[in-house]
Short mmCIF file of C-alpha atoms in Angstrom, two decimals:
data_model
loop_
_atom_site.label_atom_id
_atom_site.label_comp_id
_atom_site.label_asym_id
_atom_site.label_seq_id
_atom_site.Cartn_x
_atom_site.Cartn_y
_atom_site.Cartn_z
CA UNK A 820 -15.64 -27.03 -39.51
CA UNK A 821 -13.19 -25.87 -42.16
CA UNK A 822 -10.57 -28.10 -43.70
CA UNK A 823 -6.89 -27.51 -43.20
CA UNK A 824 -6.56 -26.38 -46.82
CA UNK A 825 -9.35 -23.81 -46.44
CA UNK A 826 -7.84 -22.41 -43.26
CA UNK A 827 -4.34 -22.33 -44.78
CA UNK A 828 -5.64 -20.52 -47.87
CA UNK A 829 -7.30 -17.85 -45.72
CA UNK A 830 -4.18 -17.30 -43.62
CA UNK A 831 -1.97 -17.12 -46.72
CA UNK A 832 -4.28 -14.49 -48.24
CA UNK A 833 -4.06 -12.51 -45.01
CA UNK A 834 -0.30 -12.16 -45.37
CA UNK A 835 -0.45 -11.73 -49.15
CA UNK A 836 -3.10 -8.99 -49.26
CA UNK A 837 -1.78 -6.63 -46.64
CA UNK A 838 -3.71 -8.05 -43.71
CA UNK A 839 -7.25 -6.94 -44.64
CA UNK A 840 -9.55 -9.27 -42.72
CA UNK A 841 -12.84 -8.05 -44.16
CA UNK A 842 -11.53 -8.24 -47.73
CA UNK A 843 -10.40 -11.84 -47.25
CA UNK A 844 -13.72 -12.98 -45.80
CA UNK A 845 -15.55 -11.19 -48.61
CA UNK A 846 -13.35 -12.75 -51.29
CA UNK A 847 -13.52 -16.31 -49.91
CA UNK A 848 -17.04 -16.24 -48.53
CA UNK A 849 -15.73 -17.71 -45.30
CA UNK A 850 -14.85 -17.56 -42.36
CA UNK A 851 -16.03 -14.93 -39.94
CA UNK A 852 -13.54 -12.22 -39.08
CA UNK A 853 -13.22 -13.64 -35.55
CA UNK A 854 -12.41 -17.14 -36.81
CA UNK A 855 -9.84 -15.75 -39.22
CA UNK A 856 -8.19 -13.79 -36.39
CA UNK A 857 -7.97 -16.98 -34.35
CA UNK A 858 -6.35 -18.89 -37.23
CA UNK A 859 -3.85 -16.05 -37.74
CA UNK A 860 -2.94 -16.01 -34.04
CA UNK A 861 -2.43 -19.76 -34.13
CA UNK A 862 -0.20 -19.47 -37.21
CA UNK A 863 1.82 -16.59 -35.77
CA UNK A 864 2.43 -18.39 -32.47
CA UNK A 865 3.62 -21.68 -33.96
CA UNK A 866 4.22 -21.03 -37.68
CA UNK A 867 1.65 -23.71 -38.53
CA UNK A 868 -2.04 -24.55 -38.29
CA UNK A 869 -3.36 -27.64 -36.59
CA UNK A 870 -4.31 -30.42 -38.96
CA UNK A 871 -7.17 -31.78 -36.90
CA UNK A 872 -9.30 -30.24 -34.22
CA UNK A 873 -9.35 -32.25 -31.03
CA UNK A 874 -12.04 -31.56 -28.51
CA UNK A 875 -10.85 -31.61 -24.94
CA UNK A 876 -12.60 -34.29 -23.01
CA UNK A 877 -13.35 -33.76 -19.38
CA UNK A 878 -12.06 -36.55 -17.25
CA UNK A 879 -13.03 -36.63 -13.64
CA UNK A 880 -10.87 -38.28 -11.04
CA UNK A 881 -12.14 -41.02 -8.79
CA UNK A 882 -11.99 -38.60 -5.84
CA UNK A 883 -14.10 -36.00 -7.69
CA UNK A 884 -16.70 -38.64 -8.53
CA UNK A 885 -16.84 -39.91 -4.96
CA UNK A 886 -17.16 -36.40 -3.53
CA UNK A 887 -20.06 -35.63 -5.88
CA UNK A 888 -21.84 -38.91 -5.11
CA UNK A 889 -21.35 -38.47 -1.36
CA UNK A 890 -22.73 -34.93 -1.52
CA UNK A 891 -25.71 -36.19 -3.52
CA UNK A 892 -26.42 -38.86 -0.91
CA UNK A 893 -25.78 -36.66 2.15
CA UNK A 894 -27.78 -33.61 1.06
CA UNK A 895 -31.21 -34.83 0.03
CA UNK A 896 -30.38 -36.76 -3.12
CA UNK A 897 -30.81 -33.71 -5.35
CA UNK A 898 -28.91 -33.70 -8.64
CA UNK A 899 -29.36 -29.97 -9.22
CA UNK A 900 -27.98 -29.06 -5.78
CA UNK A 901 -24.93 -31.27 -6.28
CA UNK A 902 -24.24 -29.81 -9.72
CA UNK A 903 -24.56 -26.24 -8.40
CA UNK A 904 -22.23 -27.01 -5.51
CA UNK A 905 -19.37 -28.43 -7.57
CA UNK A 906 -19.96 -27.13 -11.08
CA UNK A 907 -19.67 -30.60 -12.54
CA UNK A 908 -21.01 -32.75 -14.18
CA UNK A 909 -24.42 -32.77 -15.85
CA UNK A 910 -27.40 -34.74 -14.51
CA UNK A 911 -26.89 -37.69 -16.83
CA UNK A 912 -23.27 -38.16 -15.82
CA UNK A 913 -24.02 -37.70 -12.13
CA UNK A 914 -26.84 -40.25 -12.38
CA UNK A 915 -24.38 -42.76 -13.88
CA UNK A 916 -21.92 -42.10 -11.08
CA UNK A 917 -24.60 -42.68 -8.45
CA UNK A 918 -25.58 -45.95 -10.14
CA UNK A 919 -21.92 -46.97 -10.23
CA UNK A 920 -20.92 -46.07 -6.66
CA UNK A 921 -24.19 -46.50 -4.75
CA UNK A 922 -26.60 -48.49 -6.92
CA UNK A 923 -29.30 -49.14 -4.34
CA UNK A 924 -29.57 -45.57 -3.04
CA UNK A 925 -30.72 -43.72 -6.13
CA UNK A 926 -34.21 -42.26 -5.84
CA UNK A 927 -36.53 -43.48 -8.55
CA UNK A 928 -39.74 -41.55 -8.70
CA UNK A 929 -42.84 -43.51 -9.53
CA UNK A 930 -46.46 -42.66 -9.87
CA UNK A 931 -48.13 -43.66 -6.62
CA UNK A 932 -51.57 -44.18 -8.16
CA UNK A 933 -52.05 -47.55 -9.83
CA UNK A 934 -55.24 -48.56 -11.58
CA UNK A 935 -56.20 -51.93 -12.98
CA UNK A 936 -57.05 -52.36 -16.63
CA UNK A 937 -60.75 -52.70 -15.75
CA UNK A 938 -60.71 -49.43 -13.79
CA UNK A 939 -59.07 -47.63 -16.68
CA UNK A 940 -61.59 -49.03 -19.17
CA UNK A 941 -64.49 -48.03 -16.91
CA UNK A 942 -63.12 -44.47 -16.67
CA UNK A 943 -62.78 -44.17 -20.46
CA UNK A 944 -66.28 -45.57 -20.97
CA UNK A 945 -67.72 -43.17 -18.40
CA UNK A 946 -66.04 -40.22 -20.11
CA UNK A 947 -67.20 -41.24 -23.59
CA UNK A 948 -70.83 -41.75 -22.53
CA UNK A 949 -70.95 -38.99 -19.95
CA UNK A 950 -73.76 -36.79 -18.99
CA UNK A 951 -71.73 -35.15 -16.23
CA UNK A 952 -68.50 -33.14 -16.35
CA UNK A 953 -65.18 -34.95 -16.51
CA UNK A 954 -64.22 -33.59 -13.09
CA UNK A 955 -67.36 -34.97 -11.44
CA UNK A 956 -66.83 -38.37 -13.11
CA UNK A 957 -63.25 -38.46 -11.82
CA UNK A 958 -64.41 -37.57 -8.30
CA UNK A 959 -67.13 -40.16 -8.44
CA UNK A 960 -64.99 -43.03 -9.77
CA UNK A 961 -61.80 -42.50 -7.81
CA UNK A 962 -62.67 -40.97 -4.49
#
């Protein structure tokens, strides 16, 4: 979020101006006191600030993936239950794993009611020219 130069300037001011966090954030207009404390701790522990922030990426082992997919398949094919059980991953990632390890077993929910184009047009026409309530038209056409 902040460049290396901005972070370095804030930390230098901290040591220059007798370690007054609030005064530094007021003078610079950034960062929050908590962020400045974190930068100071980082500098004090290693005498330098990191140049670039690197986000830690979560890598799951093959065994972890297989355990999650097996649990999904063995216990009702429920993504939420599997995620609660193991604490990883999210639904999108788990869905990809299921597609990868057991492609034909994934549940795909589909609407079980299928109407032809003519039936749909008749329903719209009946609703637009109705003399009855929409509920009674629906009961009449599709019961």
